[in-house]
mmCIF file of C-alpha atoms in Angstrom:
data_model
loop_
_atom_site.group_PDB
_atom_site.id
_atom_site.type_symbol
_atom_site.label_atom_id
_atom_site.label_comp_id
_atom_site.label_asym_id
_atom_site.label_seq_id
_atom_site.Cartn_x
_atom_site.Cartn_y
_atom_site.Cartn_z
ATOM 1 C CA MET A 1115 0.024 -0.179 -0.346
ATOM 2 C CA PRO A 1116 1.863 3.159 -0.903
ATOM 3 C CA SER A 1117 3.012 5.317 1.780
ATOM 4 C CA ALA A 1118 0.700 9.550 1.601
ATOM 5 C CA MET A 1119 4.069 11.229 0.815
ATOM 6 C CA SER A 1120 4.254 8.441 -2.284
ATOM 7 C CA ALA A 1121 0.471 9.055 -3.419
ATOM 8 C CA ARG A 1122 1.043 12.621 -2.926
ATOM 9 C CA ARG A 1123 0.877 14.614 -6.459
ATOM 10 C CA GLU A 1124 3.090 17.096 -7.803
ATOM 11 C CA PRO A 1125 0.887 20.024 -8.089
ATOM 12 C CA PRO A 1126 0.099 20.777 -12.099
ATOM 13 C CA PRO A 1127 2.528 23.668 -13.572
ATOM 14 C CA GLN A 1128 1.608 26.827 -12.754
ATOM 15 C CA MET A 1129 -0.721 28.702 -16.082
ATOM 16 C CA ARG A 1130 -0.538 32.618 -16.510
ATOM 17 C CA LEU A 1131 -4.277 33.965 -16.250
ATOM 18 C CA PRO A 1132 -5.284 36.905 -18.109
ATOM 19 C CA LEU A 1133 -6.497 37.998 -14.843
ATOM 20 C CA GLN A 1134 -6.446 42.219 -13.864
ATOM 21 C CA ALA A 1135 -5.485 43.624 -10.949
ATOM 22 C CA ASP A 1136 -7.049 47.160 -9.582
ATOM 23 C CA ARG A 1137 -4.678 49.062 -8.740
ATOM 24 C CA PRO A 1138 -5.375 52.784 -7.270
ATOM 25 C CA ALA A 1139 -4.398 55.839 -8.971
ATOM 26 C CA ARG A 1140 -1.954 57.276 -7.560
ATOM 27 C CA ALA A 1141 0.464 60.682 -8.164
ATOM 28 C CA SER A 1142 3.988 59.309 -7.919
ATOM 29 C CA ASP A 1143 2.440 56.736 -10.680
ATOM 30 C CA PHE A 1144 2.077 59.625 -13.027
ATOM 31 C CA VAL A 1145 5.884 60.052 -15.342
ATOM 32 C CA VAL A 1146 6.660 63.342 -15.946
ATOM 33 C CA SER A 1147 8.448 64.126 -18.767
ATOM 34 C CA ASP A 1148 8.606 66.765 -21.964
ATOM 35 C CA ALA A 1149 5.174 65.354 -23.375
ATOM 36 C CA ASN A 1150 3.661 66.750 -20.117
ATOM 37 C CA ARG A 1151 5.862 68.620 -17.648
ATOM 38 C CA ALA A 1152 4.303 72.237 -17.732
ATOM 39 C CA ALA A 1153 0.865 70.594 -17.693
ATOM 40 C CA PHE A 1154 1.819 69.088 -14.781
ATOM 41 C CA ASP A 1155 3.824 72.028 -13.197
ATOM 42 C CA ARG A 1156 0.289 74.038 -13.785
ATOM 43 C CA LEU A 1157 -2.155 72.056 -11.883
ATOM 44 C CA ALA A 1158 0.136 71.357 -9.435
ATOM 45 C CA VAL A 1159 -0.620 75.009 -8.203
ATOM 46 C CA TRP A 1160 -3.794 76.150 -9.319
ATOM 47 C CA PRO A 1161 -6.627 77.262 -8.611
ATOM 48 C CA ASP A 1162 -3.790 80.083 -8.129
ATOM 49 C CA GLY A 1163 -6.233 83.267 -7.555
ATOM 50 C CA ILE A 1164 -5.916 84.533 -11.042
ATOM 51 C CA THR A 1165 -7.557 82.719 -13.109
ATOM 52 C CA SER A 1166 -10.639 80.431 -12.256
ATOM 53 C CA VAL A 1167 -10.809 78.192 -15.607
ATOM 54 C CA LEU A 1168 -8.002 75.756 -16.830
ATOM 55 C CA ALA A 1169 -8.451 74.066 -19.728
ATOM 56 C CA LEU A 1170 -6.057 70.616 -20.134
ATOM 57 C CA GLY A 1171 -5.585 69.219 -23.630
ATOM 58 C CA GLY A 1172 -3.923 67.020 -25.964
ATOM 59 C CA PRO A 1173 -4.045 64.390 -27.904
ATOM 60 C CA PRO A 1174 -6.577 60.789 -27.748
ATOM 61 C CA GLY A 1175 -4.080 58.730 -24.888
ATOM 62 C CA SER A 1176 -2.306 61.234 -23.835
ATOM 63 C CA GLY A 1177 -3.432 60.939 -20.412
ATOM 64 C CA LYS A 1178 -5.100 64.100 -20.129
ATOM 65 C CA SER A 1179 -8.073 61.992 -17.637
ATOM 66 C CA ARG A 1180 -5.380 60.779 -15.578
ATOM 67 C CA LEU A 1181 -3.470 63.964 -15.136
ATOM 68 C CA ALA A 1182 -6.648 65.956 -14.194
ATOM 69 C CA ALA A 1183 -7.929 62.619 -12.226
ATOM 70 C CA LEU A 1184 -5.098 63.146 -9.861
ATOM 71 C CA TRP A 1185 -5.846 67.146 -10.129
ATOM 72 C CA ALA A 1186 -9.376 66.740 -8.843
ATOM 73 C CA GLU A 1187 -8.270 64.051 -5.573
ATOM 74 C CA ARG A 1188 -5.976 66.897 -5.187
ATOM 75 C CA VAL A 1189 -8.551 69.292 -4.507
ATOM 76 C CA GLY A 1190 -11.110 67.328 -4.112
ATOM 77 C CA ALA A 1191 -13.057 68.674 -6.983
ATOM 78 C CA VAL A 1192 -16.612 67.298 -8.244
ATOM 79 C CA ALA A 1193 -15.543 65.047 -10.995
ATOM 80 C CA LEU A 1194 -17.864 65.788 -14.104
ATOM 81 C CA HIS A 1195 -18.392 64.066 -17.769
ATOM 82 C CA GLY A 1196 -19.349 66.011 -20.718
ATOM 83 C CA SER A 1197 -23.484 65.595 -21.356
ATOM 84 C CA GLU A 1198 -23.532 64.073 -18.025
ATOM 85 C CA ALA A 1199 -23.379 67.172 -16.260
ATOM 86 C CA ALA A 1200 -26.545 68.609 -16.995
ATOM 87 C CA GLN A 1201 -28.209 66.397 -14.822
ATOM 88 C CA ILE A 1202 -26.130 67.657 -11.024
ATOM 89 C CA ASP A 1203 -28.301 70.638 -9.681
ATOM 90 C CA PRO A 1204 -25.631 73.646 -9.720
ATOM 91 C CA LEU A 1205 -26.304 74.305 -5.986
ATOM 92 C CA GLU A 1206 -24.107 71.296 -5.459
ATOM 93 C CA LEU A 1207 -21.418 72.484 -6.886
ATOM 94 C CA GLU A 1208 -20.993 76.072 -5.595
ATOM 95 C CA GLY A 1209 -18.105 77.187 -3.735
ATOM 96 C CA ARG A 1210 -16.193 73.620 -5.176
ATOM 97 C CA PRO A 1211 -14.080 72.649 -7.658
ATOM 98 C CA VAL A 1212 -14.517 71.023 -10.427
ATOM 99 C CA LEU A 1213 -13.385 68.574 -13.209
ATOM 100 C CA LEU A 1214 -15.443 68.618 -16.356
ATOM 101 C CA ASP A 1215 -13.783 65.698 -18.815
ATOM 102 C CA HIS A 1216 -14.846 65.475 -22.813
ATOM 103 C CA ALA A 1217 -16.392 68.696 -22.003
ATOM 104 C CA PRO A 1218 -17.263 70.038 -25.311
ATOM 105 C CA ASP A 1219 -19.602 67.444 -25.110
ATOM 106 C CA ALA A 1220 -21.739 69.454 -22.498
ATOM 107 C CA ASP A 1221 -23.870 71.496 -23.812
ATOM 108 C CA ASP A 1222 -23.902 75.599 -23.644
ATOM 109 C CA GLU A 1223 -26.076 76.372 -20.623
ATOM 110 C CA THR A 1224 -24.160 73.768 -18.236
ATOM 111 C CA LEU A 1225 -20.920 75.281 -19.435
ATOM 112 C CA PHE A 1226 -21.928 78.924 -19.179
ATOM 113 C CA HIS A 1227 -23.242 77.585 -15.656
ATOM 114 C CA LEU A 1228 -19.853 76.202 -14.606
ATOM 115 C CA PHE A 1229 -18.353 79.280 -15.525
ATOM 116 C CA ASN A 1230 -20.348 81.408 -13.204
ATOM 117 C CA LEU A 1231 -19.576 79.471 -10.635
ATOM 118 C CA ALA A 1232 -16.424 79.136 -11.125
ATOM 119 C CA ARG A 1233 -15.918 83.062 -9.779
ATOM 120 C CA ALA A 1234 -17.756 81.796 -6.916
ATOM 121 C CA PRO A 1235 -15.183 81.968 -3.481
ATOM 122 C CA GLY A 1236 -13.471 77.975 -3.513
ATOM 123 C CA GLY A 1237 -14.422 77.902 -7.083
ATOM 124 C CA ALA A 1238 -12.408 76.490 -10.392
ATOM 125 C CA LEU A 1239 -12.996 74.631 -13.797
ATOM 126 C CA LEU A 1240 -10.612 73.047 -15.203
ATOM 127 C CA LEU A 1241 -11.996 71.952 -18.568
ATOM 128 C CA VAL A 1242 -10.498 68.855 -20.661
ATOM 129 C CA ALA A 1243 -10.823 68.101 -24.555
ATOM 130 C CA ARG A 1244 -8.492 67.116 -27.169
ATOM 131 C CA SER A 1245 -9.104 70.580 -28.797
ATOM 132 C CA ALA A 1246 -8.458 74.099 -27.270
ATOM 133 C CA PRO A 1247 -12.153 75.974 -26.420
ATOM 134 C CA VAL A 1248 -11.654 78.487 -28.584
ATOM 135 C CA HIS A 1249 -12.504 75.685 -31.627
ATOM 136 C CA TRP A 1250 -15.482 74.342 -29.341
ATOM 137 C CA ALA A 1251 -18.724 74.911 -31.190
ATOM 138 C CA CYS A 1252 -20.747 77.083 -29.246
ATOM 139 C CA ALA A 1253 -24.150 79.433 -30.117
ATOM 140 C CA LEU A 1254 -23.789 81.551 -27.115
ATOM 141 C CA PRO A 1255 -22.245 84.727 -27.503
ATOM 142 C CA ASP A 1256 -21.496 85.232 -23.435
ATOM 143 C CA LEU A 1257 -20.680 81.470 -23.707
ATOM 144 C CA ARG A 1258 -18.120 82.218 -26.605
ATOM 145 C CA SER A 1259 -16.441 85.020 -25.198
ATOM 146 C CA ARG A 1260 -15.392 83.128 -22.204
ATOM 147 C CA LEU A 1261 -14.414 80.194 -23.919
ATOM 148 C CA ASP A 1262 -11.980 81.736 -26.494
ATOM 149 C CA ALA A 1263 -10.836 83.781 -23.267
ATOM 150 C CA THR A 1264 -9.702 80.660 -21.507
ATOM 151 C CA PRO A 1265 -6.115 79.971 -20.843
ATOM 152 C CA VAL A 1266 -5.279 76.621 -22.050
ATOM 153 C CA VAL A 1267 -2.968 74.028 -20.906
ATOM 154 C CA THR A 1268 -1.030 70.479 -23.215
ATOM 155 C CA LEU A 1269 -0.150 67.869 -23.265
ATOM 156 C CA ALA A 1270 1.756 66.173 -25.691
ATOM 157 C CA THR A 1271 1.926 62.624 -27.872
ATOM 158 C CA PRO A 1272 3.960 60.034 -25.024
ATOM 159 C CA ASP A 1273 7.219 60.199 -25.068
ATOM 160 C CA ASP A 1274 9.457 56.848 -24.704
ATOM 161 C CA ALA A 1275 9.170 57.873 -20.488
ATOM 162 C CA VAL A 1276 5.353 58.790 -20.746
ATOM 163 C CA LEU A 1277 5.067 54.994 -23.099
ATOM 164 C CA THR A 1278 7.333 52.711 -21.179
ATOM 165 C CA ALA A 1279 5.552 53.302 -17.874
ATOM 166 C CA MET A 1280 1.966 53.376 -19.464
ATOM 167 C CA LEU A 1281 3.461 49.801 -20.414
ATOM 168 C CA ARG A 1282 5.103 49.272 -16.769
ATOM 169 C CA ALA A 1283 1.378 49.911 -15.441
ATOM 170 C CA ARG A 1284 -1.151 47.624 -18.030
ATOM 171 C CA PHE A 1285 1.918 44.905 -17.249
ATOM 172 C CA ALA A 1286 1.705 45.459 -13.776
ATOM 173 C CA GLU A 1287 -2.452 44.787 -13.139
ATOM 174 C CA ARG A 1288 -1.826 41.389 -14.662
ATOM 175 C CA SER A 1289 0.817 40.669 -13.197
ATOM 176 C CA ILE A 1290 3.269 40.817 -15.153
ATOM 177 C CA THR A 1291 7.254 41.747 -15.006
ATOM 178 C CA PRO A 1292 8.383 42.586 -18.427
ATOM 179 C CA SER A 1293 11.581 42.394 -19.785
ATOM 180 C CA ASP A 1294 13.431 45.809 -20.400
ATOM 181 C CA ASP A 1295 14.180 43.721 -23.773
ATOM 182 C CA LEU A 1296 9.963 43.684 -24.611
ATOM 183 C CA ILE A 1297 9.536 47.082 -23.873
ATOM 184 C CA ALA A 1298 12.127 48.365 -25.817
ATOM 185 C CA TYR A 1299 10.145 46.144 -29.000
ATOM 186 C CA LEU A 1300 6.834 47.481 -28.200
ATOM 187 C CA LEU A 1301 7.897 51.175 -28.235
ATOM 188 C CA ARG A 1302 9.131 50.876 -31.521
ATOM 189 C CA ARG A 1303 6.132 49.393 -33.007
ATOM 190 C CA ILE A 1304 3.201 50.229 -31.554
ATOM 191 C CA ASP A 1305 0.833 53.608 -31.786
ATOM 192 C CA ARG A 1306 2.193 56.327 -29.112
ATOM 193 C CA SER A 1307 -1.338 56.432 -26.655
ATOM 194 C CA ALA A 1308 -2.346 54.601 -23.525
ATOM 195 C CA GLN A 1309 -5.361 52.888 -25.341
ATOM 196 C CA ALA A 1310 -2.446 51.041 -27.770
ATOM 197 C CA ALA A 1311 0.007 50.205 -24.354
ATOM 198 C CA ALA A 1312 -3.280 48.512 -22.824
ATOM 199 C CA ASP A 1313 -4.461 46.601 -26.232
ATOM 200 C CA VAL A 1314 -0.415 45.033 -26.717
ATOM 201 C CA VAL A 1315 -0.419 44.482 -23.393
ATOM 202 C CA GLU A 1316 -3.819 42.604 -22.837
ATOM 203 C CA ARG A 1317 -3.345 40.385 -25.992
ATOM 204 C CA LEU A 1318 -0.022 39.478 -24.584
ATOM 205 C CA SER A 1319 -1.974 39.175 -21.181
ATOM 206 C CA ALA A 1320 -4.267 36.834 -22.955
ATOM 207 C CA ASP A 1321 -1.529 34.288 -25.193
ATOM 208 C CA PRO A 1322 -0.476 31.506 -22.713
ATOM 209 C CA ARG A 1323 2.638 31.878 -23.592
ATOM 210 C CA PRO A 1324 5.820 34.168 -22.032
ATOM 211 C CA ALA A 1325 5.338 37.573 -22.594
ATOM 212 C CA THR A 1326 8.684 38.209 -24.444
ATOM 213 C CA ARG A 1327 10.242 40.301 -27.503
ATOM 214 C CA ALA A 1328 9.147 36.770 -29.510
ATOM 215 C CA THR A 1329 5.708 36.289 -28.546
ATOM 216 C CA ALA A 1330 5.084 39.744 -29.197
ATOM 217 C CA ARG A 1331 6.731 40.344 -32.213
ATOM 218 C CA GLU A 1332 4.100 37.094 -33.412
ATOM 219 C CA VAL A 1333 1.028 39.146 -31.596
ATOM 220 C CA LEU A 1334 1.471 42.429 -33.494
ATOM 221 C CA GLU A 1335 2.140 40.573 -36.733
ATOM 222 C CA ALA A 1336 -1.279 38.794 -36.523
ATOM 223 C CA THR A 1337 -2.926 42.233 -35.335
ATOM 224 C CA THR A 1338 -1.671 43.201 -38.209
ATOM 225 C CA ASP A 1339 -3.485 40.702 -40.415
ATOM 226 C CA ASP A 1340 -6.471 41.159 -38.617
ATOM 227 C CA LEU A 1341 -6.690 44.497 -39.819
ATOM 228 C CA PRO A 1342 -8.854 45.158 -43.541
ATOM 229 C CA LEU A 1343 -7.467 45.687 -46.567
#
């Protein structure tokens, strides 16, 4: 009769599952580089009592929403999103900083009220969009003049430092530690945006093989083959 020791089975090889761990956003995780330094430094000291409204612009995937969320957390701002801003009672915003992401999606009346609320003591309004307010459609003359006068800080397309941080953060969410060689390979071959970083990490984490440069090459080639002609 076999002993309990000899009957014990060896555990099966551990498989890497495409699980994503929720990690809270922290200011220390935000990498500051030449691509975003001006905007980061401006928001670090704003509101400053000089201007009550500020716009944050930049291309898709540049980190606008992430930087704006860090600002909102620092100052205790109410975070609103596009057209949904019309659903909140303005009295709940009086005397408080407000973050409005996807700002051009808000209607003129809502934007006009938010501008007025920003002038009250304790108020401030951060408008986040891809383009500067001067380019937004607007039918209210009073709002038009305020949009045109709004100062803007912008983020550029992510550079190597920022895109590397984005990739490592997405890998960490899936408990994967990428090699420097893999990161360098991806930097040269994916679009420079947060979405591109998330997409390639998702594809690599779904592959049962280790996340290596060779695997990444096959995954990216398969992605290219899937594109419509």
